Short mmCIF file of C-alpha atoms in Angstrom, two decimals:
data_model
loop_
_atom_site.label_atom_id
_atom_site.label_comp_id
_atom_site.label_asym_id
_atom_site.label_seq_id
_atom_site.Cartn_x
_atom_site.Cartn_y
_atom_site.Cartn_z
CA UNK N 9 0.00 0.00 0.00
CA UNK N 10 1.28 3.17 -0.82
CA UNK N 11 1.88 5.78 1.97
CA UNK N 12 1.24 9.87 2.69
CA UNK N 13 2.12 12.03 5.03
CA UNK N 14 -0.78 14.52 6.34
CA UNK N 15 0.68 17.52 8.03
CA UNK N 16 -2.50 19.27 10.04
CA UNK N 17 -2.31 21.28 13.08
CA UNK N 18 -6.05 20.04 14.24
CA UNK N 19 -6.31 16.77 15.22
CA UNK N 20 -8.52 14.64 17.83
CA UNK N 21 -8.77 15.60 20.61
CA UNK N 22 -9.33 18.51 19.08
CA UNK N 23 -12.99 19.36 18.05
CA UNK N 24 -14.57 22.02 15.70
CA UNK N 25 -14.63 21.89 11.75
CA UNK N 26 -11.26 22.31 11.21
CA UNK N 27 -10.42 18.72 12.01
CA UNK N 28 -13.57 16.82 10.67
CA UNK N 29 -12.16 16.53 6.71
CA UNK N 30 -8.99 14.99 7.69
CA UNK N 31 -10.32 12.39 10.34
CA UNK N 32 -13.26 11.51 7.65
CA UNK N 33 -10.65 11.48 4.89
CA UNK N 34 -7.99 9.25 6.57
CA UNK N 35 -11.05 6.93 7.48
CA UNK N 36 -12.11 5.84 3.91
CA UNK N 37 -8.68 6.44 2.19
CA UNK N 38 -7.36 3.41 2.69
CA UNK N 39 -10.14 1.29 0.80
CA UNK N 40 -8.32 3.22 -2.21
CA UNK N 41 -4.49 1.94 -1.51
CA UNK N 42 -3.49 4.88 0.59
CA UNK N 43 -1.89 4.81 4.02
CA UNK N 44 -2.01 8.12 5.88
CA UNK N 45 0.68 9.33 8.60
CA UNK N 46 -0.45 11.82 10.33
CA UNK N 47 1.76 14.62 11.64
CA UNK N 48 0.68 17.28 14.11
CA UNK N 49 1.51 19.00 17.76
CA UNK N 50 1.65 17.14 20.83
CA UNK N 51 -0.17 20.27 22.64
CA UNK N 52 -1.81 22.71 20.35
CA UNK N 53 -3.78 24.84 21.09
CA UNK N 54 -7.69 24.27 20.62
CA UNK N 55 -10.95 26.12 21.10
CA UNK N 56 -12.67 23.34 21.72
CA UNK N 57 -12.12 19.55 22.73
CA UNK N 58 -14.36 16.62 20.83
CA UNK N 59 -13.17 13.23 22.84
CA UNK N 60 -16.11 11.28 20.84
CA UNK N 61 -13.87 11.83 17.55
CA UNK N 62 -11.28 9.70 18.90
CA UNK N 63 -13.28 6.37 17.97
CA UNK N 64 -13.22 7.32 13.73
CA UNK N 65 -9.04 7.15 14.42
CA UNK N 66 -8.32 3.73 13.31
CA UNK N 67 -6.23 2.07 16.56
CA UNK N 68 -3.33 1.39 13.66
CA UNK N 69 -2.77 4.61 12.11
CA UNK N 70 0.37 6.19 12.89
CA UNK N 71 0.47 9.27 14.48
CA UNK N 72 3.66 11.57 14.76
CA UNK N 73 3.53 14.38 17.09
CA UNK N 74 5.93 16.58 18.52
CA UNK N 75 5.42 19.75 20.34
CA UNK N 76 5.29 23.52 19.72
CA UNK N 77 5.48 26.61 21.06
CA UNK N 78 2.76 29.25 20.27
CA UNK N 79 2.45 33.26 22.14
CA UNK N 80 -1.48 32.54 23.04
CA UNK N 81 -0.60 32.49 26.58
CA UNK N 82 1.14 35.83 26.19
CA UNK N 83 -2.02 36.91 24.44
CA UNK N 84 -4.33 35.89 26.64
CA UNK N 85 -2.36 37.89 29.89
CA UNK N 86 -2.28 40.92 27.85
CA UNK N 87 -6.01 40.77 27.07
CA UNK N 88 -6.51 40.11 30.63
CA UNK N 89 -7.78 36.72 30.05
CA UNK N 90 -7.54 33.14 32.20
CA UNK N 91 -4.99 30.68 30.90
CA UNK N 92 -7.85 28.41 30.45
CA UNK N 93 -9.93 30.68 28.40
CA UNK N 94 -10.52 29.58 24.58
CA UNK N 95 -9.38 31.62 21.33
CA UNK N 96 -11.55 30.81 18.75
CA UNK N 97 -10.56 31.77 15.05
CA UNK N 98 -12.41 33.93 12.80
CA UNK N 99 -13.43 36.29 16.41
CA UNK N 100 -11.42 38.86 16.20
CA UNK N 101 -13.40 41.32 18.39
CA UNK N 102 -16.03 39.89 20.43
CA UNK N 103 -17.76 42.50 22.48
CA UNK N 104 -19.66 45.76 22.17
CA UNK N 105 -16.32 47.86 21.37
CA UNK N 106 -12.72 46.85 20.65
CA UNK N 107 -10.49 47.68 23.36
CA UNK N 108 -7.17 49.58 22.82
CA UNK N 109 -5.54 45.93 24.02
CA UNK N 110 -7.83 44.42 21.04
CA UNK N 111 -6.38 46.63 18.72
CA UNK N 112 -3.13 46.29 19.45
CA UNK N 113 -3.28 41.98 19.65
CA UNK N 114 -4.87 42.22 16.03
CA UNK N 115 -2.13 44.51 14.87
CA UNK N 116 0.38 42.30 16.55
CA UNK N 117 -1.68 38.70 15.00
CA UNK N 118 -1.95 40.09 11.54
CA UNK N 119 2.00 41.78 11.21
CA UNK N 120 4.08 39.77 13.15
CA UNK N 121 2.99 36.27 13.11
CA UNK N 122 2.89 35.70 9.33
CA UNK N 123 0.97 33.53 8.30
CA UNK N 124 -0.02 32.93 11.32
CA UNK N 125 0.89 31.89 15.16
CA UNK N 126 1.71 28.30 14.23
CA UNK N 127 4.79 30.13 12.59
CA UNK N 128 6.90 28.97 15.34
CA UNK N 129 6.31 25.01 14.09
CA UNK N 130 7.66 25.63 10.94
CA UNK N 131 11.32 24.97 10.78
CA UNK N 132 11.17 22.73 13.89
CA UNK N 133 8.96 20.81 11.34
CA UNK N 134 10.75 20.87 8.81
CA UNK N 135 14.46 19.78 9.94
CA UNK N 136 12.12 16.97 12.52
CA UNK N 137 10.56 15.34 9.14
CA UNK N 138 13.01 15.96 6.56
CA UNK N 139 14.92 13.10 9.23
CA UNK N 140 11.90 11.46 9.75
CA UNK N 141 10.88 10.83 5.97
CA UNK N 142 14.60 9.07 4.70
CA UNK N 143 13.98 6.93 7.88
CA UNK N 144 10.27 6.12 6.88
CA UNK N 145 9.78 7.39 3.15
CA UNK N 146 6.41 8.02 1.97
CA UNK N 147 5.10 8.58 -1.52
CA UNK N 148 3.54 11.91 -1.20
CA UNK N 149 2.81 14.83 1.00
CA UNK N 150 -0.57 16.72 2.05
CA UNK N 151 -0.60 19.96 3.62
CA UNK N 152 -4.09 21.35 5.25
CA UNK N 153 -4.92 24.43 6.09
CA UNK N 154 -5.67 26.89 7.84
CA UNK N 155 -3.37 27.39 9.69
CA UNK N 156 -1.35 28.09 6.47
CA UNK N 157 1.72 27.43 8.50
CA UNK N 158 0.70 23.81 7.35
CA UNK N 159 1.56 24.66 4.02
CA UNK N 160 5.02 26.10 4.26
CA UNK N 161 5.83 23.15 6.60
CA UNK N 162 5.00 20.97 3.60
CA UNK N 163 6.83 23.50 1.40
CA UNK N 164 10.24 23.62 3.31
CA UNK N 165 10.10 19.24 3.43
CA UNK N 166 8.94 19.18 -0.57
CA UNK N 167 11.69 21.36 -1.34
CA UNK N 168 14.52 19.62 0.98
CA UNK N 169 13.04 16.02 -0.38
CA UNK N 170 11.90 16.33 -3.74
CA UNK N 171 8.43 14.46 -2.49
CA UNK N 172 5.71 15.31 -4.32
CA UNK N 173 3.31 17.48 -2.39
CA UNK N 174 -0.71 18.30 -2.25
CA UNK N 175 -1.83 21.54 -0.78
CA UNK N 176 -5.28 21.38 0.36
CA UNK N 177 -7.50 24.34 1.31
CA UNK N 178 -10.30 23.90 3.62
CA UNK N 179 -10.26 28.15 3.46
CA UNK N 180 -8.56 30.74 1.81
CA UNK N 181 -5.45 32.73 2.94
CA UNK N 182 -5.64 36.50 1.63
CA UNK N 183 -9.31 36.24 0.72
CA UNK N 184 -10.48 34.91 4.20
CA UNK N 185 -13.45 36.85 5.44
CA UNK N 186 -11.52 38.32 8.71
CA UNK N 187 -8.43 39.37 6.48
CA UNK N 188 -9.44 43.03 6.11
CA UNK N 189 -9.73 43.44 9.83
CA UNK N 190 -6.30 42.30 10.37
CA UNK N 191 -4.73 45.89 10.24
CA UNK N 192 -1.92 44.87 8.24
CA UNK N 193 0.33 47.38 6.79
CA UNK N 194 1.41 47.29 3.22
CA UNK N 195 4.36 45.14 4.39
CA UNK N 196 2.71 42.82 6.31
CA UNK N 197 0.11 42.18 3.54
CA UNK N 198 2.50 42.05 0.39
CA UNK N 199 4.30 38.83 2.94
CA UNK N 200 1.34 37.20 2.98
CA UNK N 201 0.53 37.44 -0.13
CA UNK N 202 3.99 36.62 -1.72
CA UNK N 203 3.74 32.99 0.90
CA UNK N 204 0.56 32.41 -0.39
CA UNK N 205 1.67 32.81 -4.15
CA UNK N 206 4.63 30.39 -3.07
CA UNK N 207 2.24 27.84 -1.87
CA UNK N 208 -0.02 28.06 -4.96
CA UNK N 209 2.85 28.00 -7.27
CA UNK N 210 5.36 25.30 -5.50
CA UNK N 211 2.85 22.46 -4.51
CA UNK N 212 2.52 19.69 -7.01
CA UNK N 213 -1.03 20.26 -7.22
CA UNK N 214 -3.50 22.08 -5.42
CA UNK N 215 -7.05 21.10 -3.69
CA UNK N 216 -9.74 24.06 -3.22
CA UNK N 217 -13.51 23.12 -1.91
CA UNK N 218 -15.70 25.24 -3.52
CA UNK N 219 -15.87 25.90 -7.36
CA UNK N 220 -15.36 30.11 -6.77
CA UNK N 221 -12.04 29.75 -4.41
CA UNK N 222 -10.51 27.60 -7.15
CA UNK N 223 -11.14 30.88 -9.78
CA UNK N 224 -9.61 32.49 -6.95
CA UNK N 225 -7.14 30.52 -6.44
CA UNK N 226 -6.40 29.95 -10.39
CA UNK N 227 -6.64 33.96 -11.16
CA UNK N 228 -4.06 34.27 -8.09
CA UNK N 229 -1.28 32.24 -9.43
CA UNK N 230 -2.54 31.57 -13.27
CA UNK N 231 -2.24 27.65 -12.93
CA UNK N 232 -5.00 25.61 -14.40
CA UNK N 233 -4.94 22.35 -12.75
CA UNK N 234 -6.21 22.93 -9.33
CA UNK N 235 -8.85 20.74 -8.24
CA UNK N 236 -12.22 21.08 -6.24
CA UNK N 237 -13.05 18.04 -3.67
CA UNK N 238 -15.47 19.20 -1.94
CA UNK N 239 -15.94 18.71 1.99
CA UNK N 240 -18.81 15.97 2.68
CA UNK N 241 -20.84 14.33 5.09
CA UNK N 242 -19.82 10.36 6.44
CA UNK N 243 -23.38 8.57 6.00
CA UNK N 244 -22.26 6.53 8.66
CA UNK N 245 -22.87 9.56 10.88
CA UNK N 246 -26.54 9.54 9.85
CA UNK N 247 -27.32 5.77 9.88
CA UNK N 248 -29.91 6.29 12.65
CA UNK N 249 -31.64 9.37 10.33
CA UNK N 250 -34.56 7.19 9.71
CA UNK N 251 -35.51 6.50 13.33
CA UNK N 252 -34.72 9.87 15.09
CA UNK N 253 -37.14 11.40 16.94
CA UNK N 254 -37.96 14.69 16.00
CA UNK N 255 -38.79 18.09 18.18
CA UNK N 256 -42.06 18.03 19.41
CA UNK N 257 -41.10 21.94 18.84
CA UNK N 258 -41.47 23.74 15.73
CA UNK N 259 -37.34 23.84 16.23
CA UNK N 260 -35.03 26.21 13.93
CA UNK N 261 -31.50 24.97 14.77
CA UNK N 262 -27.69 26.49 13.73
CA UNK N 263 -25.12 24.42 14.76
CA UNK N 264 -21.88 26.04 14.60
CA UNK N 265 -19.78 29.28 15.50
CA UNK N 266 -21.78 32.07 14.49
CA UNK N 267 -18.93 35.48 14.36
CA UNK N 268 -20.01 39.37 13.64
CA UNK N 269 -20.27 38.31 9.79
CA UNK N 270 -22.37 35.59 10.29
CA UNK N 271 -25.19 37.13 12.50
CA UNK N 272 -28.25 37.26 10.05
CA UNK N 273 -29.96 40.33 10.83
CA UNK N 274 -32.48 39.73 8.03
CA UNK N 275 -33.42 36.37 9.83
CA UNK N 276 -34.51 37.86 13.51
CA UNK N 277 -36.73 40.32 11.18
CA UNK N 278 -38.24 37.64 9.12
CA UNK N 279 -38.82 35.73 12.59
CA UNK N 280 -40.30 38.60 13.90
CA UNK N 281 -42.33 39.06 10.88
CA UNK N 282 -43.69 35.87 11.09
CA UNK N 283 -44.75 35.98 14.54
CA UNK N 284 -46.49 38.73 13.92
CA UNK N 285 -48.32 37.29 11.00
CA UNK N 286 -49.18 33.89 12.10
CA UNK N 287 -49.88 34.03 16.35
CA UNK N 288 -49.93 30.59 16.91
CA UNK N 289 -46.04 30.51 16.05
CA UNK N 290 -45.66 31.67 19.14
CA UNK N 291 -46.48 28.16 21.13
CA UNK N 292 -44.43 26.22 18.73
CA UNK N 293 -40.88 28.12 17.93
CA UNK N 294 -37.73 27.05 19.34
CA UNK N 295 -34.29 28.55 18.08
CA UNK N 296 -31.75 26.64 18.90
CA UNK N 297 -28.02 28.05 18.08
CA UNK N 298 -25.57 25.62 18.84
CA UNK N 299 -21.60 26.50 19.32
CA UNK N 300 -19.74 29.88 20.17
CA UNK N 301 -21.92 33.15 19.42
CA UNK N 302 -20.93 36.55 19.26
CA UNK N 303 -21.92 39.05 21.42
CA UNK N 304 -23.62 40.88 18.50
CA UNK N 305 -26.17 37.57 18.18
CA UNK N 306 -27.21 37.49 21.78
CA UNK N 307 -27.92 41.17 21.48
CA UNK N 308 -29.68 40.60 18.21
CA UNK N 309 -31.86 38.20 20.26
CA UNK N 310 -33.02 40.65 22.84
CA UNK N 311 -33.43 43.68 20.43
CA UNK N 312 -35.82 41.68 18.34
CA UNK N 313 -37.68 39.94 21.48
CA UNK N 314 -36.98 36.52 20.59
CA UNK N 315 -35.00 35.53 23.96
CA UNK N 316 -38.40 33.62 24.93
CA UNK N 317 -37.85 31.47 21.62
CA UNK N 318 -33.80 31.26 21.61
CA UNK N 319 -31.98 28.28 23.17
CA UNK N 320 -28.29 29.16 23.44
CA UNK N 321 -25.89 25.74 23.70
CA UNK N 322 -22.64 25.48 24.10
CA UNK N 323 -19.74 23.69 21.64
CA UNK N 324 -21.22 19.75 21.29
CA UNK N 325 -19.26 16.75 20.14
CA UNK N 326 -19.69 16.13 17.01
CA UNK N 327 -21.91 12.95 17.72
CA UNK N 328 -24.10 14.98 19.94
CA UNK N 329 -24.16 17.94 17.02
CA UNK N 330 -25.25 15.49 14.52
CA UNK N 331 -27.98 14.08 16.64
CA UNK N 332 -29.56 17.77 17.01
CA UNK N 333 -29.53 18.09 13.07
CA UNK N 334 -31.37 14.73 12.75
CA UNK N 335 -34.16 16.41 15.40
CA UNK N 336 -34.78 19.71 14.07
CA UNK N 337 -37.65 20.56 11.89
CA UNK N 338 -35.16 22.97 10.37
CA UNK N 339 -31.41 23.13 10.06
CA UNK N 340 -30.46 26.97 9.59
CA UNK N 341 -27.24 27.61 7.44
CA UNK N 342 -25.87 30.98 7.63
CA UNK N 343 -23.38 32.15 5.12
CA UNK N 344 -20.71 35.28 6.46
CA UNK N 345 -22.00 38.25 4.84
CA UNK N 346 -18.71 39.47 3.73
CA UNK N 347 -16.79 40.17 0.03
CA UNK N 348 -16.26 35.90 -0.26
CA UNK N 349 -19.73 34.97 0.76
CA UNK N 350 -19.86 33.16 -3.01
CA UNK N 351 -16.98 31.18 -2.74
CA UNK N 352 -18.04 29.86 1.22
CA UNK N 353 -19.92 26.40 1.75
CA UNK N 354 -20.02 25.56 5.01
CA UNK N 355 -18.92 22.05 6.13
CA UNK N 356 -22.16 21.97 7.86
CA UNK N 357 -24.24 22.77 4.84
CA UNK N 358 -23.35 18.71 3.62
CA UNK N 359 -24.15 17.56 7.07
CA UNK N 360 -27.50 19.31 6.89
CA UNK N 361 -28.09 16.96 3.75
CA UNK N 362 -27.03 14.16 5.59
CA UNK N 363 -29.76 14.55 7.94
CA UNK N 364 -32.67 14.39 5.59
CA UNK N 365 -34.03 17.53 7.72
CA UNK N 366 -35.23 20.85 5.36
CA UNK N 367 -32.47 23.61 5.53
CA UNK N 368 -33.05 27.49 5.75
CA UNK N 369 -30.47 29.17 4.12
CA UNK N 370 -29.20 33.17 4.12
CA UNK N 371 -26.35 33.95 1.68
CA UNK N 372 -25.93 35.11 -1.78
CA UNK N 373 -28.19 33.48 -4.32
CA UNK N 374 -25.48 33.00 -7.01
CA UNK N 375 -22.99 31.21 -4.78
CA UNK N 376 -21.88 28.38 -4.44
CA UNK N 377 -23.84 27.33 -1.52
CA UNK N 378 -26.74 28.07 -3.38
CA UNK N 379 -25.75 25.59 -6.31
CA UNK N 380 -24.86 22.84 -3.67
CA UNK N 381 -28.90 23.53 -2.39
CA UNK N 382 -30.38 23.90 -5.56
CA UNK N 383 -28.38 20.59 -7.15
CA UNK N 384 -29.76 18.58 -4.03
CA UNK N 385 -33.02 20.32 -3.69
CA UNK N 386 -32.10 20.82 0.09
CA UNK N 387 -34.01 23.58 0.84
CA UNK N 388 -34.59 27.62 0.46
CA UNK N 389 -32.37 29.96 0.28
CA UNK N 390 -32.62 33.62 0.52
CA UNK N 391 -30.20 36.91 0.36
CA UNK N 392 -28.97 38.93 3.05
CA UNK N 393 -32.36 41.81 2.47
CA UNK N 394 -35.25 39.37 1.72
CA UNK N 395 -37.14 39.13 4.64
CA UNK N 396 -40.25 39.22 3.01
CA UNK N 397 -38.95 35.67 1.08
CA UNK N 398 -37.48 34.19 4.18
CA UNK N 399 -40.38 35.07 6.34
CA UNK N 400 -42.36 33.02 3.22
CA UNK N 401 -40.59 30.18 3.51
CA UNK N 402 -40.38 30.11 7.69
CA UNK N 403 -44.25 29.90 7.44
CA UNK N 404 -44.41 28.02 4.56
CA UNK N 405 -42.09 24.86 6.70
CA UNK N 406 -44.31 26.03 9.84
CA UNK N 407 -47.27 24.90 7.58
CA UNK N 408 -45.73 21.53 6.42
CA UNK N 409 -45.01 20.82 10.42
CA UNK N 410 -48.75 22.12 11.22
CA UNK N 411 -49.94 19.00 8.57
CA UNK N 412 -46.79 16.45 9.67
CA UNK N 413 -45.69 17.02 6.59
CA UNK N 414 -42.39 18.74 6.75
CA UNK N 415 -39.95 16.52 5.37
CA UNK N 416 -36.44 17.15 3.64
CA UNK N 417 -35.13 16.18 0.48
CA UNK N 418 -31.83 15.86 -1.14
CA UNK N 419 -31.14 14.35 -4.60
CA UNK N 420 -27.69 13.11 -5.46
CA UNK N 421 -25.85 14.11 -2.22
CA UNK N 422 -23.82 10.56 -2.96
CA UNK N 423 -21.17 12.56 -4.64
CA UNK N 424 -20.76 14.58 -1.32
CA UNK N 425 -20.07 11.29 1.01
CA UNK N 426 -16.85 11.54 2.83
CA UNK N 427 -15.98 7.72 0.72
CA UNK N 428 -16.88 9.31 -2.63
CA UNK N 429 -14.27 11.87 -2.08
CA UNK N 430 -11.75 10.33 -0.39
CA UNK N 431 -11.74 8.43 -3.48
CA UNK N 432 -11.22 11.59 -5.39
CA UNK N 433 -8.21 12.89 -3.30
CA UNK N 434 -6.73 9.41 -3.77
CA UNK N 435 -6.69 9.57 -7.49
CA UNK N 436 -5.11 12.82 -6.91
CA UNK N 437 -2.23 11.08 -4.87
CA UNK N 438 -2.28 8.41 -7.84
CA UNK N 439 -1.50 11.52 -9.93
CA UNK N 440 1.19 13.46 -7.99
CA UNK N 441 3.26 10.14 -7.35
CA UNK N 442 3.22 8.41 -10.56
CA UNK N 443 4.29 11.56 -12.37
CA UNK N 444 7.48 10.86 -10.06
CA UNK N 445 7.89 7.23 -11.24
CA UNK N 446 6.22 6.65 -7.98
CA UNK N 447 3.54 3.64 -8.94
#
């Protein structure tokens, strides 16, 4: 069987989205002759801890870790925060009004640690594997990021071993949604930018997951051949969709961080609006948002009157997250309303599809979220100023529920199971290492 190395900096224990491709990809990859080693820190840092992922880690994959130093500690005593306290990414000011501290730390995160704070792994990394690999050689590479530090890891161990070498995407680097509010100066920016273009240019081939940040990616560095595989759901996630129990509730449920861009202000006046309109909403709504919320949503909440209706949960494991989605009448995927919004599709959007539930959607209606929906027939989806539509279609699935008819539907999502595309990245492997003499 032929072997990879996966560098990622999110791993179990670690929870959250960042880490869910990977684990789902190294799970099915081997029914298509690939054998992952994973590499990653013995103590990064995490927002959030997901013990329940530990059981999709097969007991015989080989993990490598080794440790690294990162200045969130420092960060966190000059914010004033507890050493326990959790940094999640994408928050970059959480509150009513960014503190002259807040400033400063963004300043500091955006021009200083470039790409990012995992910048202190990389040559460690890259002297630890270069050993490591002519000890136990491998037939190709994979890089996955963010954190981008990933990728020059991957870069630095390509370069020193003449292994070919995938970079995969699960974001974009200078056209992330929280890049403008990094306060870089022109210095700081043009770095980024020229790492990125090394990246694009260097890697043997290049994965993207949605169709727009591959024309981004392609108009950034002019090469034709990067690829799209999509993140997915794992249908064995959802085996028990049949049999689940639904809310007894009219339930609306996000599951998932919800930042300053992704607070849908058009959604708490369409809710409002349809209170209004049809009273005996009232006994049946439940909002459920599930994860780490702004401060902006909760205030959202009470401005519109809805804190009677809104259950706010904490971070889940994964297995208890997907249970929720199976429950809800509705799933509720919000897309950041920022300059990328077309090129973003939310992991959770194929997990939503998974569940057989009916999703509500808020986004731009020529992105690619909205192509994913409309291919599967998942749902409705509206823009960020059409409350009168999305106030339609809340009444129009409270209707369905009122007649036990509410019921989801999603044609073709095959093509978005975590097998299917681990399939697809291992042709891709096929690819990089026989054009080596590899196979």
């Amino acid at each position: 069987m032929k072997k990879f190395l996966l560098i990622t900096y999110y791993w179990p224990p670690a929870g959250g989205g960042g880490v869910m491709r990977w684990v789902k990809m190294t799970k099915y990859i081997r029914q298509y002759g690939w054998e992952p080693i994973v590499y990653t820190p013995s103590n990064g840092e995490t927002a959030a801890f997901d013990e329940s992922l530990a059981k999709e880690v097969a007991p015989d994959l080989q993990v490598v870790k080794t440790p690294i130093w990162e200045p969130y500690q420092l960060y966190k005593q000059f914010l004033g925060r507890k050493k326990e306290d959790k940094i999640y990414s994408g928050f970059i000011n959480e509150g009513k009004k960014e503190s002259l501290a807040q400033k400063i730390s963004v300043f500091i995160r955006g021009n200083f640690f470039i790409p990012d704070a995992r910048m202190f792994w990389i040559k460690p990394s890259i002297k630890y594997l270069s050993k490591y690999l002519r000890d136990h050689p491998v037939d190709a590479i994979v890089s996955t990021g963010p954190p981008h530090s990933m990728h020059l890891i991957a870069e630095g161990v390509h370069r020193a071993t003449g292994i070919p070498w995938i970079a995969d995407f699960r974001d974009p680097w200078t056209n992330i949604d929280f890049y403008k509010d990094l306060r870089l100066s022109s210095w700081a920016d043009a770095r980024h930018k020229a790492l990125e273009q090394k990246v694009l240019t260097t890697a043997s081939r290049v994965v993207a997951v949605t169709w727009r940040s591959r024309e981004e990616f392609v108009a950034l560095c002019g090469r034709q051949d990067i690829a799209v595989i999509p993140n997915g759901f794992d249908d064995a996630d959802f085996t028990q969709a049949q049999t689940a129990v639904l809310d007894a509730d009219f339930s609306i449920a996000h599951i998932g961080s919800m930042n300053k861009d992704r607070n849908p202000e058009v959604f708490w006046q369409a809710v409002q609006a349809a209170l209004d309109e049809a009273p005996e909403l009232k006994n049946h709504l439940k909002i459920r948002l599930i994860g780490p919320t702004d401060f902006s949503v909760r205030e959202s909440v009470q401005r519109y009157g809805l804190q009677n209706h809104t259950e706010f949960i904490d971070f889940v494991p994964h297995a208890e997250a997907v249970k929720y989605q199976q429950q809800s009448q509705v799933n509720l995927l919000l897309i950041n309303n920022s300059p990328n919004a077309r090129t973003i599709i939310p992991g959770k959007l194929y997990e939503y599809l998974g569940s057989g539930r009916p999703l509500l959607a808020i986004g731009p209606c020529d992105s690619d979220s909205a192509k994913v929906i409309e291919l599967t027939k998942g749902g409705a989806l509206h823009n960020y100023e059409d409350v009168q539509g999305l106030k339609n279609s809340i009444l129009h699935f409270f209707a369905a529920y009122q007649a036990g008819a509410l019921q989801g539907s999603a044609e073709g999502i095959q093509q978005f199971t975590r097998r299917h595309l681990a399939g697809e990245f291992a042709g891709l492997l096929s690819e990089v290492s026989s054009a080596l003499g590899k196979v």
